XYZ file of C-alpha atoms in Angstrom:
332
model
C 217.539 52.215 119.510
C 220.404 51.804 117.066
C 222.297 48.606 116.541
C 225.201 47.428 114.467
C 226.145 43.860 113.573
C 229.868 43.160 113.341
C 231.391 39.989 111.964
C 234.719 38.170 112.014
C 235.411 38.444 115.759
C 235.475 42.232 115.657
C 235.983 42.451 119.432
C 238.239 39.436 119.619
C 237.813 35.679 119.423
C 235.857 33.880 122.105
C 236.784 30.592 123.734
C 234.911 27.401 124.464
C 231.856 26.151 122.606
C 230.160 27.803 119.652
C 226.451 27.270 120.281
C 224.614 28.762 117.311
C 225.015 29.355 113.586
C 222.844 30.563 110.704
C 220.554 32.935 112.602
C 217.465 34.062 110.688
C 215.735 36.868 112.592
C 212.728 38.970 111.656
C 212.123 42.211 113.625
C 208.366 41.755 113.152
C 208.221 38.170 114.429
C 211.005 37.815 116.983
C 211.596 39.606 120.278
C 214.476 37.490 121.581
C 217.486 36.107 119.777
C 216.689 32.501 120.617
C 213.426 32.814 118.685
C 215.462 33.306 115.490
C 216.304 29.602 115.361
C 213.616 27.206 114.118
C 214.593 24.427 116.489
C 216.865 25.468 119.315
C 217.436 21.878 120.414
C 218.627 20.890 116.955
C 220.636 24.100 116.494
C 222.805 24.090 119.602
C 226.292 22.927 118.745
C 225.440 22.359 115.061
C 227.799 24.658 113.162
C 230.703 24.808 110.744
C 232.335 27.924 112.274
C 235.546 28.863 114.036
C 236.026 31.549 116.666
C 237.493 33.909 114.084
C 233.885 34.174 112.841
C 232.374 35.124 116.205
C 229.521 37.619 115.898
C 229.514 40.972 117.722
C 226.992 43.755 118.199
C 227.011 47.448 119.121
C 223.881 48.959 120.697
C 222.914 52.606 121.111
C 220.148 53.629 123.522
C 220.501 57.402 122.970
C 217.579 58.270 120.682
C 219.166 61.535 119.584
C 222.369 59.689 118.897
C 220.751 56.916 116.874
C 218.460 59.109 114.768
C 220.733 59.060 111.748
C 220.922 57.515 108.299
C 223.549 55.093 107.068
C 226.553 57.051 105.836
C 225.717 60.271 107.693
C 228.745 62.168 108.984
C 229.279 64.482 111.921
C 232.243 66.318 113.464
C 232.916 66.167 117.198
C 235.518 67.675 119.529
C 236.529 70.658 117.384
C 236.755 74.294 118.456
C 234.271 75.272 115.702
C 231.701 73.511 113.541
C 234.281 73.473 110.734
C 236.562 70.920 112.369
C 236.494 67.851 114.517
C 236.724 64.100 114.833
C 234.930 62.380 111.937
C 232.122 60.046 113.005
C 230.040 57.893 110.658
C 226.532 56.521 111.223
C 225.805 52.866 110.447
C 222.480 51.320 111.515
C 221.850 54.111 114.006
C 225.268 53.711 115.633
C 227.966 56.376 115.418
C 231.545 55.186 115.078
C 234.981 56.567 114.299
C 237.647 55.995 111.636
C 241.200 54.735 112.115
C 244.095 56.829 110.774
C 245.677 54.475 108.209
C 245.991 56.208 104.804
C 243.846 59.147 105.969
C 244.901 62.153 103.876
C 243.806 65.249 101.955
C 241.439 63.642 99.400
C 239.613 61.831 102.217
C 239.230 65.099 104.134
C 238.020 66.875 100.981
C 235.217 64.333 100.506
C 234.159 64.688 104.150
C 233.989 68.473 103.825
C 232.034 68.191 100.571
C 229.504 65.773 102.084
C 229.001 68.142 105.028
C 228.353 71.056 102.661
C 231.598 72.814 103.526
C 234.397 73.968 101.251
C 236.919 71.429 100.014
C 239.489 74.165 99.435
C 242.439 73.569 101.748
C 240.635 70.701 103.513
C 243.070 69.251 106.037
C 243.294 65.673 107.270
C 243.927 65.306 111.010
C 245.031 62.057 112.652
C 246.004 60.505 115.979
C 243.020 61.619 118.033
C 243.870 65.333 117.970
C 240.187 66.164 118.445
C 239.916 63.774 121.349
C 239.378 60.041 121.526
C 235.961 58.851 120.459
C 233.905 56.167 122.145
C 232.174 53.072 120.909
C 233.151 51.193 117.795
C 235.941 52.028 115.345
C 234.079 51.367 112.119
C 236.488 51.870 109.254
C 240.116 51.938 108.204
C 242.201 52.402 105.042
C 240.081 54.993 103.236
C 241.368 55.651 99.721
C 239.409 58.554 98.232
C 240.190 60.271 94.948
C 238.596 63.501 96.134
C 235.864 63.436 93.473
C 233.386 61.276 95.405
C 230.189 62.857 96.729
C 230.095 60.849 99.964
C 232.766 59.242 102.111
C 231.403 55.697 101.891
C 231.735 55.874 98.089
C 235.486 55.657 98.655
C 237.305 52.366 99.043
C 237.509 51.445 102.723
C 237.954 48.423 104.966
C 236.964 47.176 108.388
C 239.900 47.372 110.800
C 241.288 44.084 111.994
C 240.812 43.410 115.673
C 243.468 45.072 117.793
C 245.035 47.138 114.992
C 243.422 50.468 115.943
C 242.520 52.401 119.072
C 240.589 55.608 119.663
C 243.938 57.366 120.090
C 244.178 57.020 116.296
C 240.762 58.518 115.481
C 240.860 60.825 112.460
C 239.407 64.271 111.934
C 239.223 67.078 109.399
C 239.444 70.853 109.148
C 237.157 72.420 106.560
C 236.535 75.958 105.341
C 233.208 77.734 105.359
C 233.840 79.549 102.075
C 232.750 77.634 98.991
C 233.992 79.078 95.718
C 231.918 79.035 92.549
C 233.029 77.723 89.169
C 234.985 80.451 87.411
C 235.951 82.404 90.540
C 239.599 83.462 90.431
C 242.156 84.594 92.981
C 245.803 85.648 93.193
C 248.137 83.611 95.403
C 251.659 83.960 96.809
C 252.359 87.430 95.418
C 254.057 90.121 97.532
C 250.997 92.365 97.134
C 247.238 91.904 96.888
C 247.334 92.966 93.246
C 249.727 90.332 91.924
C 250.428 86.647 92.236
C 249.846 83.242 90.718
C 246.434 83.084 89.040
C 244.152 80.293 90.298
C 240.624 79.428 89.162
C 237.822 77.558 90.940
C 236.139 74.417 89.605
C 234.160 71.926 91.695
C 234.701 73.974 94.886
C 238.482 73.890 94.723
C 241.104 76.195 93.260
C 243.562 74.993 90.638
C 246.317 76.606 88.628
C 246.238 77.677 84.971
C 248.901 76.623 82.492
C 250.607 79.568 80.780
C 250.132 78.146 77.261
C 248.493 80.950 75.291
C 248.291 83.206 78.347
C 249.211 86.800 77.504
C 248.426 90.421 78.211
C 244.811 90.196 76.983
C 244.072 87.253 79.271
C 245.804 89.039 82.165
C 243.682 92.130 81.517
C 240.466 90.077 81.601
C 241.543 88.429 84.868
C 242.418 91.785 86.448
C 239.104 93.208 85.263
C 237.269 90.275 86.859
C 239.144 90.952 90.101
C 238.072 94.601 89.989
C 241.439 96.193 89.223
C 241.217 99.357 87.119
C 239.193 97.710 84.341
C 242.228 95.530 83.610
C 244.282 98.326 82.081
C 248.016 97.812 82.358
C 247.821 94.169 83.410
C 251.007 92.173 82.888
C 251.209 88.399 82.322
C 254.311 86.670 83.685
C 255.019 83.048 82.607
C 257.005 80.113 83.969
C 255.692 79.939 87.515
C 257.005 83.402 88.420
C 255.264 83.391 91.815
C 255.951 79.728 92.499
C 254.159 76.523 91.666
C 250.575 76.171 92.798
C 247.867 73.518 93.139
C 247.155 70.977 90.368
C 246.638 72.432 86.886
C 242.956 72.665 85.942
C 243.064 74.906 82.867
C 245.313 75.537 79.891
C 245.362 77.320 76.539
C 243.277 80.223 77.764
C 242.235 82.475 74.893
C 240.376 85.713 75.580
C 239.360 88.711 73.517
C 239.180 92.266 74.767
C 235.380 91.888 74.825
C 235.443 89.020 77.329
C 233.937 90.003 80.661
C 234.891 86.927 82.652
C 237.872 84.609 82.468
C 235.565 81.567 82.547
C 234.375 82.554 79.049
C 237.795 81.766 77.623
C 238.313 78.602 75.569
C 240.353 76.109 77.605
C 241.924 72.676 77.310
C 243.197 70.784 80.402
C 246.910 69.940 80.452
C 249.850 69.931 82.854
C 252.511 72.633 83.012
C 253.481 75.639 85.101
C 251.249 78.408 86.381
C 251.052 81.951 84.979
C 251.435 84.781 87.452
C 250.259 88.246 86.644
C 250.381 91.789 87.923
C 247.303 93.960 88.211
C 247.547 97.747 88.573
C 245.767 98.475 91.808
C 245.053 102.186 91.715
C 243.059 103.824 88.947
C 244.160 107.341 89.887
C 247.826 106.640 89.168
C 249.650 106.831 85.872
C 248.938 103.909 83.571
C 251.916 101.515 83.457
C 254.010 101.884 80.339
C 254.042 99.139 77.738
C 256.440 96.319 78.660
C 259.943 97.021 77.402
C 263.043 94.865 77.748
C 265.943 96.805 79.261
C 269.013 94.843 80.350
C 267.002 91.828 81.456
C 264.463 93.998 83.287
C 260.898 94.398 82.142
C 259.738 98.002 82.480
C 256.375 97.489 84.132
C 256.317 100.599 86.339
C 253.396 99.485 88.462
C 252.446 101.687 91.402
C 251.176 99.598 94.330
C 250.961 100.686 97.941
C 253.177 103.703 97.349
C 255.877 101.890 95.382
C 256.866 101.651 91.754
C 258.069 98.237 90.727
C 259.982 96.695 87.870
C 260.013 93.005 86.957
C 263.193 91.061 86.307
C 263.139 88.668 83.362
C 266.740 87.544 83.734
C 267.249 83.787 83.736
C 267.358 82.548 87.287
C 266.643 85.993 88.703
C 262.874 86.203 88.623
C 261.941 88.926 91.077
C 260.144 92.204 91.534
C 262.340 95.227 92.252
C 260.951 98.281 93.980
C 262.343 101.605 92.763
C 261.848 105.222 93.685
C 259.738 107.713 91.731
C 260.565 107.198 88.070
C 259.335 108.645 84.828
C 260.980 106.555 82.104
C 261.375 102.816 81.537
C 265.157 103.165 81.430
C 265.143 103.716 85.169
C 264.124 100.085 85.626
C 267.573 98.941 84.504
C 269.782 97.764 87.383
């Protein structure tokens, strides 16, 4: 059997007399609550309490339900095992969490503790995975996202009457867990280009474009399996839009580098470097970048199209063109 002691009139203040105070129970020596008081005759009515300190208890008779360790988490009510209402185990009793301040970092810690990916972890509120039962254990979680377990985060007991099970929180996690140094391209119009993001601590972050050039782009494209990185183009200043928080800056690679994680890096905050990777090895190698009337002659063949990259101020875009043979045909 699981049980949970709750203080401060968790289920509301009682009325009338307060009979007992200062209980001192031992599970080995006592089988009834009244045995926990040395002299029941002397104890009755002898207290310095008010009803705002009334004691409460939650009991669980479901052995499967109560076979858990303090701080254990589980998800209930979701369509898959990757989502659901968050329930926490305390003293063999499962309870829910109220919605106040529940957000992305809290969800990320839940997913991490459950062994799921933190990437794109989503916080869900207002009982969207169904209303739980039993006690609402916690409220006001304030996680940084770096904690290993949810109860390492700041949290509070909810005040009586401030929460209901209609406000139970949940999460959506991802099964995929990335490894440190994994990279991906995001928000590009094609699979072979986009904002470069790198994985650390099971989450993807952006890379500042300080020191990021054609050699670094080639290494990244090589790591992604594109044509040994030949013809890769680095594009600065958040060309494909701003991404997640910056995790890496001042990337410096040599042509001998096999993996972008081998580059020397220094954390900072700035914009993210996009890049273009040539996607088909059997096509002509893109010509060297050449400025022509505010257009960069990239001549990348992807999915049947040749493309040129605009470098004009305020006109960052990729322009598809027909079959071309010289960089001058990139000019508008």
